Tab-separated table of C-alpha atoms in Angstrom:
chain	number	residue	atom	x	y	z
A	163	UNK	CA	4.320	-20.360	-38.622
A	164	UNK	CA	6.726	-17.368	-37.518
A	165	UNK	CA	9.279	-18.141	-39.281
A	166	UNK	CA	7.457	-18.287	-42.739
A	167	UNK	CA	5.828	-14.952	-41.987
A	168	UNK	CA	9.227	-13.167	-42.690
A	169	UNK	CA	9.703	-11.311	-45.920
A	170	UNK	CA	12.851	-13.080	-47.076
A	171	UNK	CA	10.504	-16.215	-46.693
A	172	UNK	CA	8.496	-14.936	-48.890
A	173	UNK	CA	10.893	-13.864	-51.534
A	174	UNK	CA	12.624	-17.015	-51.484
A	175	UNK	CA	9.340	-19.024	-51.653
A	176	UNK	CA	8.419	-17.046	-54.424
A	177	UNK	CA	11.514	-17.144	-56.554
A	178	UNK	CA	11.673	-20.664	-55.925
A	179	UNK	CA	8.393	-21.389	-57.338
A	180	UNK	CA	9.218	-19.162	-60.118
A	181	UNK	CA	12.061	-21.192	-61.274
A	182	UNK	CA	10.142	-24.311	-60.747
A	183	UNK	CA	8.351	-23.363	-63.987
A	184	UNK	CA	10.602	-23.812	-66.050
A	185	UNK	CA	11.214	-27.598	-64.964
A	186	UNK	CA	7.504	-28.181	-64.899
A	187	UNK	CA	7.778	-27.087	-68.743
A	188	UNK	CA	10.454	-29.347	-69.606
A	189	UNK	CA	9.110	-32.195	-67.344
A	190	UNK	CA	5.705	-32.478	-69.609
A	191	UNK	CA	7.653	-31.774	-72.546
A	192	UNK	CA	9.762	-34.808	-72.168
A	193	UNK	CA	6.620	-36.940	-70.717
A	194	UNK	CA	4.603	-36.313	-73.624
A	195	UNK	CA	7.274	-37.012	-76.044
A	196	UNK	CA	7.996	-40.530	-73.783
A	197	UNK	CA	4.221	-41.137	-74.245
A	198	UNK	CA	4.829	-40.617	-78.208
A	199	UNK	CA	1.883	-37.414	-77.596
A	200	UNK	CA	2.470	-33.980	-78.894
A	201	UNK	CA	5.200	-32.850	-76.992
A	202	UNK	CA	3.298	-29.162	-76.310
A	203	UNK	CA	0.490	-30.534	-75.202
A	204	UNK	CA	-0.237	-28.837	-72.092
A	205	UNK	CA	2.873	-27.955	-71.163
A	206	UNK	CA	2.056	-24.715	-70.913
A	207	UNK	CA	-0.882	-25.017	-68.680
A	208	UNK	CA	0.958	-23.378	-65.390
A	209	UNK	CA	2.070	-20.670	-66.973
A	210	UNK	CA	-0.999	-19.582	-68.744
A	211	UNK	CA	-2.644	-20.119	-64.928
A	212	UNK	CA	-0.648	-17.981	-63.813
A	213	UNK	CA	-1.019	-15.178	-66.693
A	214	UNK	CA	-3.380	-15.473	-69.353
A	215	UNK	CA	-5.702	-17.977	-67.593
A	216	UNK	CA	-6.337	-16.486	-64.443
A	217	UNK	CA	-9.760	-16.345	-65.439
A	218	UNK	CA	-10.399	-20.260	-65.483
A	219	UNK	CA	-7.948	-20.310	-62.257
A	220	UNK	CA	-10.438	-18.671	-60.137
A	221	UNK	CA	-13.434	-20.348	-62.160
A	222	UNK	CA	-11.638	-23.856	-61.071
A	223	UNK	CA	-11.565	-22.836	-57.869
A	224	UNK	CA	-15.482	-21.307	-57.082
A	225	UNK	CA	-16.228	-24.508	-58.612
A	226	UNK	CA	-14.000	-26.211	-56.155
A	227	UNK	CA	-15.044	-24.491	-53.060
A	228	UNK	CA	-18.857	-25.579	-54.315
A	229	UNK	CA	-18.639	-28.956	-55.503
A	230	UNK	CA	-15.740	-30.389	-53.639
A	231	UNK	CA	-15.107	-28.632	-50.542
A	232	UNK	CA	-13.655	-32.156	-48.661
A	233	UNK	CA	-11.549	-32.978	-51.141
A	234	UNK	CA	-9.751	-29.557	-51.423
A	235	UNK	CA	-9.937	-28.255	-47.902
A	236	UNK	CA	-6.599	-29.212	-46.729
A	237	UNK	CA	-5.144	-27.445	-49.733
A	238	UNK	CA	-7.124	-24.507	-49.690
A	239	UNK	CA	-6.428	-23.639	-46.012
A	240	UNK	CA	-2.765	-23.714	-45.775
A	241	UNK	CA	-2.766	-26.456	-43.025
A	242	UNK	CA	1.624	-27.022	-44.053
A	243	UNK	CA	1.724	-23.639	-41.248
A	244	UNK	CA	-0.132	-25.531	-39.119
A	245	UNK	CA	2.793	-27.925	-38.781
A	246	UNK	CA	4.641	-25.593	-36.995
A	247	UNK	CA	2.201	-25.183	-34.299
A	248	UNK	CA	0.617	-27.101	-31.242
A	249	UNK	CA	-2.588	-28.043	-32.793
A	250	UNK	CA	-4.754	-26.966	-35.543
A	251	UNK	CA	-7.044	-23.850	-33.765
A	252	UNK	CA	-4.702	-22.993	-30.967
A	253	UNK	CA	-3.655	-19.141	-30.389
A	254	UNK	CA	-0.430	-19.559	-31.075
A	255	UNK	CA	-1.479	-21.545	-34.807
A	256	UNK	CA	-4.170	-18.267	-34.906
A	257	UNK	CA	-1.616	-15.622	-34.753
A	258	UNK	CA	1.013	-17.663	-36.831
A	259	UNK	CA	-1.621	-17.925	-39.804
A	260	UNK	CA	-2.305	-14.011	-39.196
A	261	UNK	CA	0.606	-12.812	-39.471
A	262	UNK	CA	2.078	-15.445	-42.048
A	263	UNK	CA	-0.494	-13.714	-44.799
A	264	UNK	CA	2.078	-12.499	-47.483
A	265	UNK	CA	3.910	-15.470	-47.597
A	266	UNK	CA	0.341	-17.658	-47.825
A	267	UNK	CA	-1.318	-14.945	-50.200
A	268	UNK	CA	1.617	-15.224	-52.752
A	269	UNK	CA	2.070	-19.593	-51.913
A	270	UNK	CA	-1.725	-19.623	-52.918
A	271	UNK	CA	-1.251	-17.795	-56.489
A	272	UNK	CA	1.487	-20.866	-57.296
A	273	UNK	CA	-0.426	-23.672	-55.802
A	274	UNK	CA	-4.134	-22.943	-57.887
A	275	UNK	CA	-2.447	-22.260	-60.587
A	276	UNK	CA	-0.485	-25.734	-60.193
A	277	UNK	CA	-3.586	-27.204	-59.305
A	278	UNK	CA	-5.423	-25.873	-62.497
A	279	UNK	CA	-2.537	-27.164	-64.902
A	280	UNK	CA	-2.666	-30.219	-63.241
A	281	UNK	CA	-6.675	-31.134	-63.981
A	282	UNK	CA	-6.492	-29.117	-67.459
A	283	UNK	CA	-3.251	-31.965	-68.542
A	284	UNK	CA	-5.323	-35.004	-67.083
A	285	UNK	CA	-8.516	-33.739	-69.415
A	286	UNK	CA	-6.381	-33.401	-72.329
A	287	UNK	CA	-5.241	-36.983	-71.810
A	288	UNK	CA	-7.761	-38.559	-70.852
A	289	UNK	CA	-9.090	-38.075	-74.673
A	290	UNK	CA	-12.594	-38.474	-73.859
A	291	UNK	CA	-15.093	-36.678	-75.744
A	292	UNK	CA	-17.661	-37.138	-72.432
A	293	UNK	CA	-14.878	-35.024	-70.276
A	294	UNK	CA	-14.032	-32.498	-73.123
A	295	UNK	CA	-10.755	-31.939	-75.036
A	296	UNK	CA	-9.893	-29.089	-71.970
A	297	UNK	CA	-10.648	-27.299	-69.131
A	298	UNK	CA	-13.070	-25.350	-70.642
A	299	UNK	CA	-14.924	-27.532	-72.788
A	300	UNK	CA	-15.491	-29.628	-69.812
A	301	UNK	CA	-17.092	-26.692	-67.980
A	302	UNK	CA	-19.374	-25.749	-70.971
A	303	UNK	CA	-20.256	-29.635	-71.185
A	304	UNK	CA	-20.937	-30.137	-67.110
A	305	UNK	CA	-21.148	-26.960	-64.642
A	306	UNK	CA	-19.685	-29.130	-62.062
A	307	UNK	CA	-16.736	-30.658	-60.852
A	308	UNK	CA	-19.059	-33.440	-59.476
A	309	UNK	CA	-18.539	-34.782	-63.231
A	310	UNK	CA	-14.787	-35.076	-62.589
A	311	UNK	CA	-13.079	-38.710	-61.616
A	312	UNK	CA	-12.223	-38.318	-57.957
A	313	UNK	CA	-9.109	-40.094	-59.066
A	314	UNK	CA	-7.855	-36.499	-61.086
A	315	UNK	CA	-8.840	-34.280	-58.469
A	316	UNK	CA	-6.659	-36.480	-55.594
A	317	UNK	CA	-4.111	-35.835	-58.134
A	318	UNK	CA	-5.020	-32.835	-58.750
A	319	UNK	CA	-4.223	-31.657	-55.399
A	320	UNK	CA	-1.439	-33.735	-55.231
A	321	UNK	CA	0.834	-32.266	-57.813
A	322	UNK	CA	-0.300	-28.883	-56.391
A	323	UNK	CA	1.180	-29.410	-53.108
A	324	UNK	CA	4.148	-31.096	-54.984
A	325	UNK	CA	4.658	-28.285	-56.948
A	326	UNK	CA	4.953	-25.771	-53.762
A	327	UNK	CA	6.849	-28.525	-51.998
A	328	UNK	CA	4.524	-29.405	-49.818
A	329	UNK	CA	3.547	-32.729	-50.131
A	330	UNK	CA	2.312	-34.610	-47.467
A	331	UNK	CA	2.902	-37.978	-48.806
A	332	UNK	CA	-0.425	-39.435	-47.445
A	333	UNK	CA	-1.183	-43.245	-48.686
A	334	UNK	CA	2.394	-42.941	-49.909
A	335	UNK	CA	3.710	-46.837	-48.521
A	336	UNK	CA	7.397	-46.335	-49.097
A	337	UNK	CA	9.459	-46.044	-46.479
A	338	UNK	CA	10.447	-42.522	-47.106
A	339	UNK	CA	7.103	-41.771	-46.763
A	340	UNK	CA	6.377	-43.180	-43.708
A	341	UNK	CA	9.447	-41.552	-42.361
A	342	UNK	CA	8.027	-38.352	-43.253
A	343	UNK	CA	4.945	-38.706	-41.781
A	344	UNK	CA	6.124	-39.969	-38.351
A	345	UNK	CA	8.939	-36.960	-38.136
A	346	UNK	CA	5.890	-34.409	-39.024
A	347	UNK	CA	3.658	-36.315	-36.216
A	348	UNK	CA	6.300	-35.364	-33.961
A	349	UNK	CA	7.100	-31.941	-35.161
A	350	UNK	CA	3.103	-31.431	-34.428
A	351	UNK	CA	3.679	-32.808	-30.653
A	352	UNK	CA	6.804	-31.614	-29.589
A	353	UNK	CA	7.060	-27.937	-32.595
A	354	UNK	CA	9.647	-26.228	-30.685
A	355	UNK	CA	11.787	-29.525	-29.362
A	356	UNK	CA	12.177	-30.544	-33.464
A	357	UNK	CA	12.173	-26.909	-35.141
A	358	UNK	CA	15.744	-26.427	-33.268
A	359	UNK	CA	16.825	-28.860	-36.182
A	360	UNK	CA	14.523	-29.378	-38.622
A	361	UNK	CA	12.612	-26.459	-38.658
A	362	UNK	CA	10.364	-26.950	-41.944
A	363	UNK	CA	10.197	-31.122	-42.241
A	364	UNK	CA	7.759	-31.437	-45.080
A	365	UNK	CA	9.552	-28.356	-47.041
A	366	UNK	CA	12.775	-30.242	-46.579
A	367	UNK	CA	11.683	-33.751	-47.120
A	368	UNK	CA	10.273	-32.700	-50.509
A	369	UNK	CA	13.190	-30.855	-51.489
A	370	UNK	CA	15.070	-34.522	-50.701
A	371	UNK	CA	12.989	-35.870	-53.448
A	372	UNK	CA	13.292	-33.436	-55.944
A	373	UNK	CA	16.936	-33.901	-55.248
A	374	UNK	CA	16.439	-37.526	-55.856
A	375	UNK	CA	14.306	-37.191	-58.543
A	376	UNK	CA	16.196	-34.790	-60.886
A	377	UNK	CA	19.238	-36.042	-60.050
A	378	UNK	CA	21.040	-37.930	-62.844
A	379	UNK	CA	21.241	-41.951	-62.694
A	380	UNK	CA	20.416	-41.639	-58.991
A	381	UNK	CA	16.197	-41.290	-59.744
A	382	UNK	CA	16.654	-43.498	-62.838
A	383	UNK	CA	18.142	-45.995	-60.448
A	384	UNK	CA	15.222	-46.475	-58.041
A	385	UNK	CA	12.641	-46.127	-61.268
A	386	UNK	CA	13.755	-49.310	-62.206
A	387	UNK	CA	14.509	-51.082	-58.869
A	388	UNK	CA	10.417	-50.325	-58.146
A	389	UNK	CA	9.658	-51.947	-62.030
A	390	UNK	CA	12.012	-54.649	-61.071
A	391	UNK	CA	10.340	-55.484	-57.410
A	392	UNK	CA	7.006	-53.952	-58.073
A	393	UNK	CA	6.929	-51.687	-55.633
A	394	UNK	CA	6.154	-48.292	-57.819
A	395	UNK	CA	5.033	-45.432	-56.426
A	396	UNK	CA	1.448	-43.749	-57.747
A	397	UNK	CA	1.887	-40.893	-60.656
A	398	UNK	CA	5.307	-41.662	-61.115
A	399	UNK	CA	5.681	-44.490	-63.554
A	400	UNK	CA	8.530	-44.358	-65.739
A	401	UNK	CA	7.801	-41.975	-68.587
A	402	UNK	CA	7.354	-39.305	-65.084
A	403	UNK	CA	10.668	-40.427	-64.078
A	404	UNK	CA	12.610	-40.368	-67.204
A	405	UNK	CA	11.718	-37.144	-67.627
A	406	UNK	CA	12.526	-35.817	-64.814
A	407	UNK	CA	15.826	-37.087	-65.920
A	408	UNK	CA	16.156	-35.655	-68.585
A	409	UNK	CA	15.067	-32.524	-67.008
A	410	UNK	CA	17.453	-32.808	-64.346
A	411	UNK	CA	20.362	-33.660	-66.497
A	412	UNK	CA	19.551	-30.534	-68.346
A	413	UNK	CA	20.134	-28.527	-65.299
A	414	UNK	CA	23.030	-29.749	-64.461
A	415	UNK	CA	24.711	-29.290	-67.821
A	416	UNK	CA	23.445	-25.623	-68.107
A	417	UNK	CA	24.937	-25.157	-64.520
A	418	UNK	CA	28.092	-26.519	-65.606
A	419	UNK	CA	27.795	-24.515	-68.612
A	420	UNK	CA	27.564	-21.151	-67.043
A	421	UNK	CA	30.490	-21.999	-64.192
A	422	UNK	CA	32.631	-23.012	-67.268
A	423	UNK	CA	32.303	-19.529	-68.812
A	424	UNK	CA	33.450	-18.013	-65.267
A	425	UNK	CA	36.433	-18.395	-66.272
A	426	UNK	CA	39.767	-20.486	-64.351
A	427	UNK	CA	40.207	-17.417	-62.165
A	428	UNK	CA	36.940	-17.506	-60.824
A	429	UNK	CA	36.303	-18.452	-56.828
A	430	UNK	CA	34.477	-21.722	-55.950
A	431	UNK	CA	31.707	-19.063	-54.093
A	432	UNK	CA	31.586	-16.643	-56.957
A	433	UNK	CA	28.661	-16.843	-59.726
């Protein structure tokens, strides 16, 4: 929890999330095309929580906090700082959370407006008049979240916490999953013994699947070795993956792009 508290923490948090925006663009871009949908469908929907839909963002959420508290808790209370103390309501986890408030403050903006995006796409394509065509509609149509499939808002929160790399991969069977989950067990039992070399697990072992994910061939590759054995993953069939491909692939070119126009002269360190 100290270590997040400090203000280059923060900035690098923030920037990162940032520049995850434009891949979350791209990523429904390419999914919607895959699903033969209107590309622009939605793909949008982070950005405008995060600007021009603020409004519904904090609507979604009072909602939220009535309807569904159990389902959203563990989002809502930035328990990932928690990891990096002895317990959930110890001093030490006290203090970290107190002074870790910048870093959660400005973590929270990212991860409801994540979580908004994500439950605004899954009305859109869902396509059913009962739910409404978005967010809004089905608001006017219900007053409640208790009218929402449980199904969307586990995803919901989901590809919130995936989107501030913080997923906790619970009910995830693979076996980087259950890696994950035993090496944060630990980390829980033992913070100080495990920070010395891994000293944010569930940050890292996300950033290992993006990695994988976005990486070109190498997250095609496992797509089709789990169609092939039938061992797929939830919300990541292989329109999700190909697009991340794609997305990926258009990283790395524009990376390769811009160290191209550096010029011959240019060090290996230098941008």
């Amino acid at each position: 929890g100290f270590m997040t508290s400090q203000l280059g923490t923060t900035v690098a948090n923030t920037k990162s999330s940032v520049g995850r925006l434009g891949v979350d663009v791209l990523d429904r871009f390419f999914e919607n095309a895959l699903r033969l949908k209107n590309p622009f469908s939605g793909s949008l929907d982070t950005i405008k929580g995060l600007t021009l839909g603020r409004s519904e963002v904090e609507l979604l959420m009072h909602m939220s906090a009535r309807d569904v508290p159990e389902k959203l808790n563990y989002m809502l209370d930035d328990i990932m700082r928690v990891e990096n103390a002895i317990g959930g309501n110890t001093a030490l986890a006290r203090t970290a959370r107190f002074v870790n408030i910048l870093n959660s403050a400005t973590d929270n903006v990212f991860k409801n407006a994540a979580f908004y995006s994500s439950i605004s796409r899954q009305i859109k394509d869902a396509g059913d008049d009962k739910l409404g065509k978005d967010f809004l509609d089905f608001v006017a149509k219900h007053h409640t979240l208790e009218a929402l499939p449980e199904e969307m808002l586990r995803k919901g929160v989901k590809d919130a916490l995936r989107y501030t790399f913080q997923s906790t991969y619970a009910g995830e069977k693979t076996a980087f999953a259950g890696g994950v989950r035993s090496i944060i067990n630990f980390h829980k039992k033992v913070p100080f013994l495990l920070s010395s070399q891994i000293p944010f697990p569930r940050f890292i072992a996300n950033q290992v699947e993006f990695i994988h994910d976005y990486t070109p061939l190498i997250g095609l590759s496992t797509g089709l070795y789990r169609v092939a054995t039938g061992t797929g993953v939830a919300d990541k069939d292989m329109a999700v993956r190909i697009s991340r491909q794609l997305t990926g692939s258009m990283m790395l070119l524009g990376a390769y792009q811009w160290r191209y126009q550096q010029g011959p002269t240019t060090r290996p360190t230098q941008y």
